[in-house]
């Protein structure tokens, strides 16, 4: 008999769906001693909540997250609500002894995130942050190649995350579906939303960032706010680019924007090492570009890997070579790895501490953009 | 309350998994009056079957398909076993008044398929063939563009399906996982397995094929047979290519092989019309290449469409622009469309009659390869 | 002192320019004991001819090719006129003891080509056919890889040459710039014009073709003729596709058309061998795609070679790595190789005999299209 | 009769060849009242010089550039020597009343470049800088599209120029072929060599840069110097990245390195505007990627333009659609445009003043990298 892991999900938006799908699906494709049980889902709009619960098979609903956190029949709290609510919920959940899976970025800033880390450490509860792109097979393959030393000394890291959905000045800010444009709910714009992904991946693949020099811009200065109905100043950054120096001596450029026509969700990274280079692109996430200088000169070129073979990460659990998996699978993998961590006693990552490390970089980036100076990144103690 | 659609699946191999996933998932993403219920799964190996049933949540198992077909609590029989078993099961299921979803190719040949068509027509049961690639969003988009007349008169159709998994002469034939290499179980090699997909799509997109000139080859003449343990003649075609003339006056080339190094499941098609052209490739199935000659000359080029937007087929039911879906989703869509067909009274296709049409082309291709002559394709009455 | 090689060019059309550029440029980039001298150019329209001669620095002009062939101060006759004139000029030039470079296809058909071969063999004059794509660095690299045995046994060859410039039914046939649409001048349509290139390359890379099954089509049945001013039947093939069996046991598909929207000059070939595969595309002629199955599984993928390094064919004579060369360079290389052949005594190819081999295949293709049967290709004695 | 333009070239290295080819070839493909005459070439090594002169047909040689500049039979001085010699030669040539074509970057720094600008302005001699990438057809097409307003307001500019040829620490610095690694000869590393190209293009396409924040790195600190034979400190920057703000409000990132494995000469730029985006890549310089948001949603995607059509810049002078031209053609175009400028009285650009503007940005970048601060770019008076 499998051990039930009773999930209490807070939030039924885009991420609520992605997480629900992961819980529903993981057991069909990955073995575990644990079985995810969709015990309860929580949100404020009861009518919508019931529809959502019915569709996904949640056994019960709550409209107050405090009640959900207090329930005895919940093992794990999954936080899939706007950023400004993460800290309070997570700290309460930790106090209640629940495992916690929290959407990214971990908090509005490093200060908040530190408290969350303290809370889970004190409570000794398993915890993880939903930086799901670490679980794309091609990204894990990149990690393997780096860890095997194939790239040698790293000279360069470059990442960007480009979108184009907020160019229209008539798009309002705030409220359902648009809280990411409201600085109170989101904390920042593309920096905390998109660059946080790029930063998390980079810390995982390339180690610590020492210092950054950043610039940000808000192209559309005012937008109607959906909650107040008034045209208000836009507080978020529409675009952000920064230079960085990693502890391993490599140089980096990072950039994100929601004003890049033609790019829907173009998260790319490239790493150039002494011997080899790697490139990945979320728009074709099942592919990895790999260049190995040790190949014979005449036939040396970027290898376009179709990451769908059984000897590539996670793939033996899916279909057959040549058949691609997609975005949602990264969440399934994250749950599978979380369950493996529970079973093995080696917790899966990124945990809250990793989330804090990314928040420290985000803080430094925003500070640098304000001050116009190179800014040191706070280190995790 | 939704109406339960009680599924009885026969076969738990690769396709059994793909279908099970579709049933399990369709309700999470698509609305319907019907709800798929995983009522029973059937196969001969009871131990494996129990594991499979447990993993997917099937309520019961059967080890004899006749018993499954005879059960009152089954509404739909899903046939996911080797080709040589399709006809007998389907005909029995039709007689028992069951709806039928049958894996492709419909039958070992047109003669068998005719009987299956007759059976479902007599029984008036809903029926469909799992030519799932019709349900890739990019392929449906291609269909829309053609139906809207954007391509104008069609001059050329070219399709290929290239793999490389049987080049090793030590690979045996027959038995679990390798029945596709055994002519008794499969009927033919790449022609019925892979070209059948290409043909089905082409009939849907470009209308009837009148005549073909084909060649086939078996590169490895003998392989050990897993069921007999002996080295036996290989009866299937390892490769097949054919020229074709469509009724609309366009010329076509089709090719398939399992001896094309570097290609895992490279199904591609291209259509050239008077005004526009389309190209699709299963290895990047979320993309469609589209060229429109009506674009202004200086900025005319192939458009690389990332088919992930809400206004593109099926996509509003999934994630957000830029986030790709994969192979398995084509099966989910097929079930969604089947359920829509039940609800609306306009049955989804390809039905058995469409499957028969493809089998007629397969027959003509194999005949032509044997005779060395152009061969007319039998028409559906 | 270099030995002068005094060129007499016949024809100043597109090919006349490409050849003139090759002669003018070869000495700047390739070493040789020979120096190309632009001695004379010949065509009927004297005014245009003078302009052309002035632009390129030809020392003299002729309006009658017989006079040119008769001149003592000409070492080499370059035939760059419509196909129906090749044989007569070449035979006369051979009799006059001139070296001959002839545009492709060598002749209107194999019968004519046989006479040309006989003439140059009798006269013992150096001779070559302008199948220039053999001289693209990426194609030569493909040849090297094959000759080194990297592909192993070859299973498949596929080539196509797609254009879209004759879709407009108002385009006339015949006369300057359009003689390729006039069957009297061209002999055939895409088969002799475009497929001849594909065939020549394939014979070089993959050996003899034994037999073919072909279809051709003329989509626009009548066009105004520029020379008569009347609407006349179109005698050429607008499109041609054929299946082929090579002597080495590999299967092939070939296709060409001028009705493929979106393709300007898309000559592609792909070769699948036991161990490795190769793909090339004229639209990006400085690239070669190479897949090697012996690469380690996890990092196995198509290598996208940017053929611009000094250790790749011809490249050390040009710029530096990363800087691409283009179409016209293939002609420069052909002249360089021709000069090398003169110097070394090992004549460069394709010579007239190779041109004849291609014409035999063209003949078989056209015969098969007429008869609807598999047709054997005549062998070179 | 054409007017002779008597060229005196100084330097016979890589750039000397590229320029010579341009002079030799321009008249074959472009009409002009002027005719380039290869009058003299100058360098110190007489033996090599004679070989070079013979190969390209220069009528005379000089081993002292001052003598060349003093000659009456020279109309134009072409400076193709290391950067540290540009200013002195150019100023002398201007005083001698010669037209001047100078390799890029114009000078070691803005201060020197200012003097060169003053000299040519005083002497009123035609002048140009060899930023040849402005003359790639695809780049000119980008310029046209921007000038036509198709992109609308520009939000982002990003450029990089990546190479990998100096990763080997055993590579020496200084002397023939390696002066770019010697700070005395080159002035800086990738900033003046590669980023200068990126900056020049960007100023042309996107207007002035106001301020920059940069970082540079020298990965290999010491290398043997070819001229002294000793291991010496490396003074150049191996890599440089900078953030920039353009006067039009757009944000930019620039990066260059010679430590990016897999990239030979990967100069790319991308521009994101309100309505459309553009991407170009030197590795496939005959292509331009264009995205237009005004395309209908379902068929909106990046258009991959094969820039080889007669209605695209420069192309009607070359071959036919589909046949690509390469790197060297950019120099031919630059000479053609220079001649057009002479003829029309509207001088071609980039002239020395444009070269100065780029040097000002280079200065600001290097200053910022030293100071760690945002640095304002000096404006051209």
CSV table of N, CA and C in Angstrom, one decimal, chain D residues 82-207:
chain,number,residue,atom,x,y,z
D,82,UNK,N,47.3,47.7,-38.8
D,82,UNK,CA,46.8,47.8,-37.4
D,82,UNK,C,46.4,49.1,-36.9
D,83,UNK,N,45.5,49.1,-35.9
D,83,UNK,CA,44.8,50.3,-35.5
D,83,UNK,C,45.7,51.5,-35.1
D,84,UNK,N,46.9,51.1,-34.5
D,84,UNK,CA,47.7,52.2,-34.0
D,84,UNK,C,48.4,53.0,-35.1
D,85,UNK,N,48.3,52.6,-36.3
D,85,UNK,CA,48.8,53.3,-37.5
D,85,UNK,C,47.8,54.2,-38.2
D,86,UNK,N,46.5,54.0,-37.9
D,86,UNK,CA,45.5,54.6,-38.7
D,86,UNK,C,45.6,56.2,-38.7
D,87,UNK,N,45.8,56.7,-37.5
D,87,UNK,CA,45.7,58.2,-37.4
D,87,UNK,C,46.8,58.9,-38.2
D,88,UNK,N,48.0,58.4,-37.9
D,88,UNK,CA,49.1,59.1,-38.6
D,88,UNK,C,49.0,59.0,-40.1
D,89,UNK,N,48.7,57.9,-40.6
D,89,UNK,CA,48.6,57.7,-42.1
D,89,UNK,C,47.4,58.6,-42.6
D,90,UNK,N,46.3,58.5,-41.9
D,90,UNK,CA,45.1,59.2,-42.4
D,90,UNK,C,45.3,60.7,-42.5
D,91,UNK,N,45.9,61.2,-41.4
D,91,UNK,CA,46.2,62.6,-41.4
D,91,UNK,C,47.1,63.0,-42.5
D,92,UNK,N,48.2,62.3,-42.7
D,92,UNK,CA,49.1,62.6,-43.8
D,92,UNK,C,48.4,62.5,-45.1
D,93,UNK,N,47.6,61.5,-45.3
D,93,UNK,CA,46.9,61.3,-46.6
D,93,UNK,C,45.9,62.4,-46.8
D,94,UNK,N,45.3,62.9,-45.8
D,94,UNK,CA,44.3,64.0,-45.9
D,94,UNK,C,45.1,65.2,-46.3
D,95,UNK,N,46.2,65.5,-45.7
D,95,UNK,CA,47.0,66.6,-46.0
D,95,UNK,C,47.4,66.5,-47.5
D,96,UNK,N,47.7,65.3,-48.0
D,96,UNK,CA,48.1,65.2,-49.4
D,96,UNK,C,46.9,65.2,-50.3
D,97,UNK,N,45.7,65.4,-49.8
D,97,UNK,CA,44.5,65.6,-50.6
D,97,UNK,C,44.0,64.3,-51.1
D,98,UNK,N,44.3,63.2,-50.5
D,98,UNK,CA,43.8,61.9,-51.0
D,98,UNK,C,42.5,61.6,-50.3
D,99,UNK,N,41.7,60.9,-51.1
D,99,UNK,CA,40.5,60.3,-50.5
D,99,UNK,C,41.0,59.2,-49.6
D,100,UNK,N,40.2,58.8,-48.6
D,100,UNK,CA,40.7,57.8,-47.6
D,100,UNK,C,39.6,56.8,-47.3
D,101,UNK,N,39.9,55.5,-47.4
D,101,UNK,CA,39.1,54.5,-46.8
D,101,UNK,C,39.9,53.8,-45.7
D,102,UNK,N,39.4,53.9,-44.5
D,102,UNK,CA,40.2,53.4,-43.4
D,102,UNK,C,39.5,52.2,-42.7
D,103,UNK,N,40.3,51.2,-42.3
D,103,UNK,CA,39.7,50.1,-41.6
D,103,UNK,C,39.2,50.5,-40.2
D,104,UNK,N,38.4,49.7,-39.7
D,104,UNK,CA,37.8,50.0,-38.4
D,104,UNK,C,38.6,49.4,-37.3
D,105,UNK,N,38.5,49.8,-36.0
D,105,UNK,CA,37.9,51.0,-35.6
D,105,UNK,C,38.8,52.2,-36.2
D,106,UNK,N,38.1,53.4,-36.3
D,106,UNK,CA,38.8,54.5,-36.9
D,106,UNK,C,40.2,54.7,-36.3
D,107,UNK,N,40.2,54.7,-34.9
D,107,UNK,CA,41.5,55.1,-34.2
D,107,UNK,C,41.6,54.3,-32.9
D,108,UNK,N,42.6,54.5,-32.2
D,108,UNK,CA,42.8,53.8,-30.9
D,108,UNK,C,41.8,54.3,-29.9
D,109,UNK,N,41.4,55.6,-30.1
D,109,UNK,CA,40.4,56.2,-29.2
D,109,UNK,C,39.8,57.4,-29.8
D,110,UNK,N,38.9,58.0,-29.1
D,110,UNK,CA,38.2,59.2,-29.6
D,110,UNK,C,39.1,60.4,-29.8
D,111,UNK,N,40.0,60.5,-29.0
D,111,UNK,CA,40.9,61.7,-29.1
D,111,UNK,C,41.7,61.6,-30.5
D,112,UNK,N,42.2,60.5,-30.8
D,112,UNK,CA,42.9,60.3,-32.0
D,112,UNK,C,41.9,60.5,-33.2
D,113,UNK,N,40.8,59.9,-33.0
D,113,UNK,CA,39.8,59.9,-34.1
D,113,UNK,C,39.3,61.4,-34.4
D,114,UNK,N,39.2,62.2,-33.3
D,114,UNK,CA,38.9,63.6,-33.5
D,114,UNK,C,39.8,64.3,-34.5
D,115,UNK,N,41.1,64.0,-34.3
D,115,UNK,CA,42.1,64.6,-35.2
D,115,UNK,C,41.9,64.1,-36.6
D,116,UNK,N,41.6,62.9,-36.8
D,116,UNK,CA,41.4,62.4,-38.1
D,116,UNK,C,40.2,63.0,-38.8
D,117,UNK,N,39.2,63.2,-38.0
D,117,UNK,CA,38.0,63.9,-38.6
D,117,UNK,C,38.3,65.3,-38.9
D,118,UNK,N,39.1,66.0,-38.0
D,118,UNK,CA,39.5,67.4,-38.3
D,118,UNK,C,40.3,67.4,-39.6
D,119,UNK,N,41.2,66.5,-39.8
D,119,UNK,CA,42.0,66.5,-41.0
D,119,UNK,C,41.3,66.3,-42.3
D,120,UNK,N,40.3,65.4,-42.3
D,120,UNK,CA,39.6,65.1,-43.5
D,120,UNK,C,38.6,66.3,-43.8
D,121,UNK,N,38.1,66.9,-42.7
D,121,UNK,CA,37.2,68.0,-42.9
D,121,UNK,C,38.0,69.2,-43.5
D,122,UNK,N,39.1,69.4,-42.9
D,122,UNK,CA,39.9,70.5,-43.4
D,122,UNK,C,40.3,70.3,-44.9
D,123,UNK,N,40.7,69.1,-45.2
D,123,UNK,CA,41.2,68.8,-46.5
D,123,UNK,C,40.0,68.6,-47.5
D,124,UNK,N,38.8,68.4,-46.9
D,124,UNK,CA,37.6,68.2,-47.8
D,124,UNK,C,37.8,67.0,-48.7
D,125,UNK,N,38.3,65.9,-48.1
D,125,UNK,CA,38.5,64.7,-49.0
D,125,UNK,C,37.5,63.7,-48.6
D,126,UNK,N,37.0,63.0,-49.6
D,126,UNK,CA,36.0,61.9,-49.3
D,126,UNK,C,36.6,60.9,-48.4
D,127,UNK,N,35.9,60.4,-47.5
D,127,UNK,CA,36.4,59.4,-46.5
D,127,UNK,C,35.4,58.5,-46.0
D,128,UNK,N,35.8,57.3,-45.7
D,128,UNK,CA,34.9,56.3,-45.2
D,128,UNK,C,35.6,55.3,-44.3
D,129,UNK,N,34.8,54.6,-43.5
D,129,UNK,CA,35.4,53.6,-42.6
D,129,UNK,C,34.8,52.3,-43.0
D,130,UNK,N,35.6,51.2,-42.9
D,130,UNK,CA,35.2,49.9,-43.4
D,130,UNK,C,34.4,49.1,-42.4
D,131,UNK,N,33.3,49.7,-42.0
D,131,UNK,CA,32.3,48.9,-41.2
D,131,UNK,C,31.5,48.2,-42.2
D,132,UNK,N,32.0,47.1,-42.7
D,132,UNK,CA,31.4,46.5,-43.9
D,132,UNK,C,30.0,45.8,-43.6
D,133,UNK,N,29.7,45.5,-42.3
D,133,UNK,CA,28.5,44.8,-42.1
D,133,UNK,C,27.2,45.6,-42.4
D,134,UNK,N,27.4,46.9,-42.4
D,134,UNK,CA,26.3,47.8,-42.9
D,134,UNK,C,25.9,47.4,-44.3
D,135,UNK,N,26.8,46.7,-45.1
D,135,UNK,CA,26.5,46.4,-46.5
D,135,UNK,C,26.0,45.0,-46.8
D,136,UNK,N,25.8,44.2,-45.7
D,136,UNK,CA,25.2,42.9,-46.0
D,136,UNK,C,23.7,43.2,-46.4
D,137,UNK,N,23.3,42.6,-47.4
D,137,UNK,CA,21.9,42.9,-47.9
D,137,UNK,C,20.8,42.7,-46.8
D,138,UNK,N,21.0,41.7,-45.9
D,138,UNK,CA,20.0,41.5,-44.9
D,138,UNK,C,20.0,42.7,-43.9
D,139,UNK,N,21.2,43.2,-43.6
D,139,UNK,CA,21.3,44.4,-42.7
D,139,UNK,C,20.7,45.6,-43.3
D,140,UNK,N,20.9,45.8,-44.6
D,140,UNK,CA,20.3,47.0,-45.3
D,140,UNK,C,18.8,46.8,-45.3
D,141,UNK,N,18.3,45.6,-45.5
D,141,UNK,CA,16.9,45.4,-45.5
D,141,UNK,C,16.3,45.8,-44.1
D,142,UNK,N,17.0,45.4,-43.1
D,142,UNK,CA,16.6,45.7,-41.7
D,142,UNK,C,16.5,47.3,-41.6
D,143,UNK,N,17.5,48.0,-42.1
D,143,UNK,CA,17.5,49.4,-42.1
D,143,UNK,C,16.3,50.0,-42.8
D,144,UNK,N,16.0,49.4,-43.9
D,144,UNK,CA,14.8,49.9,-44.7
D,144,UNK,C,13.5,49.7,-43.9
D,145,UNK,N,13.4,48.5,-43.3
D,145,UNK,CA,12.2,48.2,-42.5
D,145,UNK,C,12.0,49.2,-41.3
D,146,UNK,N,13.1,49.5,-40.7
D,146,UNK,CA,13.1,50.5,-39.6
D,146,UNK,C,12.7,51.8,-40.1
D,147,UNK,N,13.4,52.3,-41.1
D,147,UNK,CA,13.1,53.6,-41.7
D,147,UNK,C,11.7,53.8,-42.2
D,148,UNK,N,11.1,52.7,-42.6
D,148,UNK,CA,9.7,52.7,-43.1
D,148,UNK,C,8.8,52.7,-41.9
D,149,UNK,N,9.3,52.7,-40.7
D,149,UNK,CA,8.4,52.7,-39.5
D,149,UNK,C,7.7,51.4,-39.2
D,150,UNK,N,8.2,50.4,-39.8
D,150,UNK,CA,7.4,49.1,-39.5
D,150,UNK,C,7.6,48.6,-38.1
D,151,UNK,N,8.7,48.9,-37.4
D,151,UNK,CA,8.8,48.4,-36.1
D,151,UNK,C,8.1,49.3,-35.1
D,152,UNK,N,7.8,50.5,-35.4
D,152,UNK,CA,7.2,51.4,-34.4
D,152,UNK,C,8.3,51.8,-33.4
D,153,UNK,N,7.8,52.3,-32.3
D,153,UNK,CA,8.7,52.6,-31.2
D,153,UNK,C,9.6,51.4,-30.8
D,154,UNK,N,10.9,51.7,-30.7
D,154,UNK,CA,11.8,50.6,-30.4
D,154,UNK,C,12.0,50.5,-28.8
D,155,UNK,N,11.8,49.3,-28.4
D,155,UNK,CA,12.0,49.0,-26.9
D,155,UNK,C,13.4,48.4,-26.6
D,156,UNK,N,13.8,47.5,-27.5
D,156,UNK,CA,15.1,46.8,-27.1
D,156,UNK,C,16.0,46.6,-28.3
D,157,UNK,N,17.2,46.7,-28.0
D,157,UNK,CA,18.3,46.3,-29.0
D,157,UNK,C,19.3,45.4,-28.2
D,158,UNK,N,19.6,44.3,-28.9
D,158,UNK,CA,20.6,43.5,-28.3
D,158,UNK,C,21.5,42.9,-29.4
D,159,UNK,N,22.8,43.0,-29.1
D,159,UNK,CA,23.8,42.6,-30.0
D,159,UNK,C,24.9,41.8,-29.3
D,160,UNK,N,25.5,40.9,-30.1
D,160,UNK,CA,26.7,40.2,-29.5
D,160,UNK,C,27.6,39.8,-30.7
D,161,UNK,N,28.8,39.6,-30.4
D,161,UNK,CA,29.8,39.2,-31.3
D,161,UNK,C,30.7,38.2,-30.6
D,162,UNK,N,30.5,36.9,-30.9
D,162,UNK,CA,31.1,35.8,-30.2
D,162,UNK,C,32.1,35.0,-31.0
D,163,UNK,N,33.3,34.8,-30.5
D,163,UNK,CA,34.3,34.0,-31.2
D,163,UNK,C,34.9,33.1,-30.2
D,164,UNK,N,35.7,32.2,-30.6
D,164,UNK,CA,36.3,31.2,-29.7
D,164,UNK,C,37.8,30.9,-30.0
D,165,UNK,N,38.5,31.8,-30.7
D,165,UNK,CA,39.8,31.5,-31.2
D,165,UNK,C,41.0,31.8,-30.3
D,166,UNK,N,40.7,32.4,-29.1
D,166,UNK,CA,41.9,32.7,-28.3
D,166,UNK,C,41.8,31.9,-26.9
D,167,UNK,N,41.0,30.9,-26.9
D,167,UNK,CA,40.9,30.1,-25.6
D,167,UNK,C,42.2,29.4,-25.2
D,168,UNK,N,42.9,29.0,-26.2
D,168,UNK,CA,44.2,28.3,-26.0
D,168,UNK,C,45.2,29.3,-25.4
D,169,UNK,N,45.7,29.0,-24.2
D,169,UNK,CA,46.7,29.9,-23.5
D,169,UNK,C,48.0,29.9,-24.2
D,170,UNK,N,48.3,29.0,-25.0
D,170,UNK,CA,49.6,28.9,-25.7
D,170,UNK,C,49.7,29.9,-26.9
D,171,UNK,N,48.5,30.4,-27.3
D,171,UNK,CA,48.5,31.3,-28.4
D,171,UNK,C,49.3,32.6,-28.0
D,172,UNK,N,50.3,33.0,-28.8
D,172,UNK,CA,51.0,34.2,-28.4
D,172,UNK,C,50.3,35.5,-28.8
D,173,UNK,N,50.8,36.6,-28.4
D,173,UNK,CA,50.2,37.9,-28.8
D,173,UNK,C,51.2,38.6,-29.7
D,174,UNK,N,50.7,39.5,-30.5
D,174,UNK,CA,51.6,40.4,-31.2
D,174,UNK,C,52.1,39.9,-32.5
D,175,UNK,N,52.5,40.8,-33.4
D,175,UNK,CA,53.0,40.4,-34.7
D,175,UNK,C,52.0,40.0,-35.7
D,176,UNK,N,52.5,39.6,-36.9
D,176,UNK,CA,51.6,39.3,-38.0
D,176,UNK,C,50.5,38.3,-37.6
D,177,UNK,N,49.3,38.7,-37.9
D,177,UNK,CA,48.2,37.8,-37.7
D,177,UNK,C,47.7,37.8,-36.2
D,178,UNK,N,48.5,38.3,-35.4
D,178,UNK,CA,48.1,38.3,-33.9
D,178,UNK,C,48.2,39.7,-33.3
D,179,UNK,N,48.3,40.7,-34.1
D,179,UNK,CA,48.4,42.1,-33.5
D,179,UNK,C,47.1,42.4,-32.8
D,180,UNK,N,46.0,41.8,-33.1
D,180,UNK,CA,44.8,42.1,-32.4
D,180,UNK,C,44.9,41.7,-30.9
D,181,UNK,N,45.8,40.9,-30.5
D,181,UNK,CA,46.0,40.5,-29.1
D,181,UNK,C,47.0,41.4,-28.3
D,182,UNK,N,47.6,42.3,-29.1
D,182,UNK,CA,48.6,43.2,-28.5
D,182,UNK,C,48.0,44.6,-28.3
D,183,UNK,N,47.9,45.0,-27.1
D,183,UNK,CA,47.2,46.2,-26.8
D,183,UNK,C,47.8,47.4,-27.4
D,184,UNK,N,49.1,47.4,-27.6
D,184,UNK,CA,49.7,48.6,-28.3
D,184,UNK,C,49.3,48.8,-29.7
D,185,UNK,N,49.1,47.7,-30.4
D,185,UNK,CA,48.7,47.7,-31.8
D,185,UNK,C,47.2,47.9,-31.9
D,186,UNK,N,46.5,47.3,-31.0
D,186,UNK,CA,45.0,47.2,-31.2
D,186,UNK,C,44.3,48.2,-30.4
D,187,UNK,N,44.9,48.7,-29.3
D,187,UNK,CA,44.2,49.7,-28.5
D,187,UNK,C,43.3,49.1,-27.4
D,188,UNK,N,42.6,48.1,-27.8
D,188,UNK,CA,41.8,47.3,-26.9
D,188,UNK,C,41.5,45.9,-27.5
D,189,UNK,N,40.8,45.1,-26.8
D,189,UNK,CA,40.6,43.7,-27.3
D,189,UNK,C,39.3,43.7,-28.1
D,190,UNK,N,38.3,42.9,-27.6
D,190,UNK,CA,37.1,42.7,-28.3
D,190,UNK,C,36.3,44.0,-28.4
D,191,UNK,N,36.5,44.9,-27.5
D,191,UNK,CA,35.7,46.1,-27.6
D,191,UNK,C,35.9,46.9,-28.9
D,192,UNK,N,37.2,47.2,-29.2
D,192,UNK,CA,37.5,47.9,-30.4
D,192,UNK,C,37.4,47.1,-31.6
D,193,UNK,N,37.6,45.8,-31.5
D,193,UNK,CA,37.7,44.9,-32.7
D,193,UNK,C,36.2,44.5,-33.1
D,194,UNK,N,35.5,43.9,-32.1
D,194,UNK,CA,34.3,43.3,-32.5
D,194,UNK,C,33.1,44.2,-32.1
D,195,UNK,N,33.1,44.6,-30.8
D,195,UNK,CA,32.0,45.5,-30.4
D,195,UNK,C,31.9,46.7,-31.3
D,196,UNK,N,33.0,47.2,-31.8
D,196,UNK,CA,32.9,48.4,-32.6
D,196,UNK,C,32.0,48.1,-33.8
D,197,UNK,N,32.0,46.9,-34.4
D,197,UNK,CA,31.1,46.6,-35.4
D,197,UNK,C,29.6,46.7,-34.9
D,198,UNK,N,29.4,46.1,-33.8
D,198,UNK,CA,28.1,46.0,-33.2
D,198,UNK,C,27.6,47.5,-32.9
D,199,UNK,N,28.5,48.3,-32.4
D,199,UNK,CA,28.1,49.7,-32.1
D,199,UNK,C,27.8,50.5,-33.3
D,200,UNK,N,28.7,50.3,-34.3
D,200,UNK,CA,28.4,51.0,-35.6
D,200,UNK,C,27.1,50.7,-36.2
D,201,UNK,N,26.8,49.4,-36.2
D,201,UNK,CA,25.5,49.0,-36.8
D,201,UNK,C,24.3,49.6,-36.0
D,202,UNK,N,24.5,49.6,-34.7
D,202,UNK,CA,23.4,50.0,-33.8
D,202,UNK,C,23.2,51.5,-33.9
D,203,UNK,N,24.2,52.3,-34.0
D,203,UNK,CA,24.1,53.7,-34.2
D,203,UNK,C,23.3,54.0,-35.5
D,204,UNK,N,23.6,53.2,-36.5
D,204,UNK,CA,23.0,53.4,-37.8
D,204,UNK,C,21.5,53.0,-37.7
D,205,UNK,N,21.2,51.9,-37.1
D,205,UNK,CA,19.9,51.4,-37.1
D,205,UNK,C,19.0,52.1,-36.0
D,206,UNK,N,19.6,52.5,-34.9
D,206,UNK,CA,18.8,52.8,-33.7
D,206,UNK,C,19.2,54.2,-33.1
D,207,UNK,N,20.1,54.9,-33.7
D,207,UNK,CA,20.4,56.3,-33.2
D,207,UNK,C,21.4,56.3,-32.1
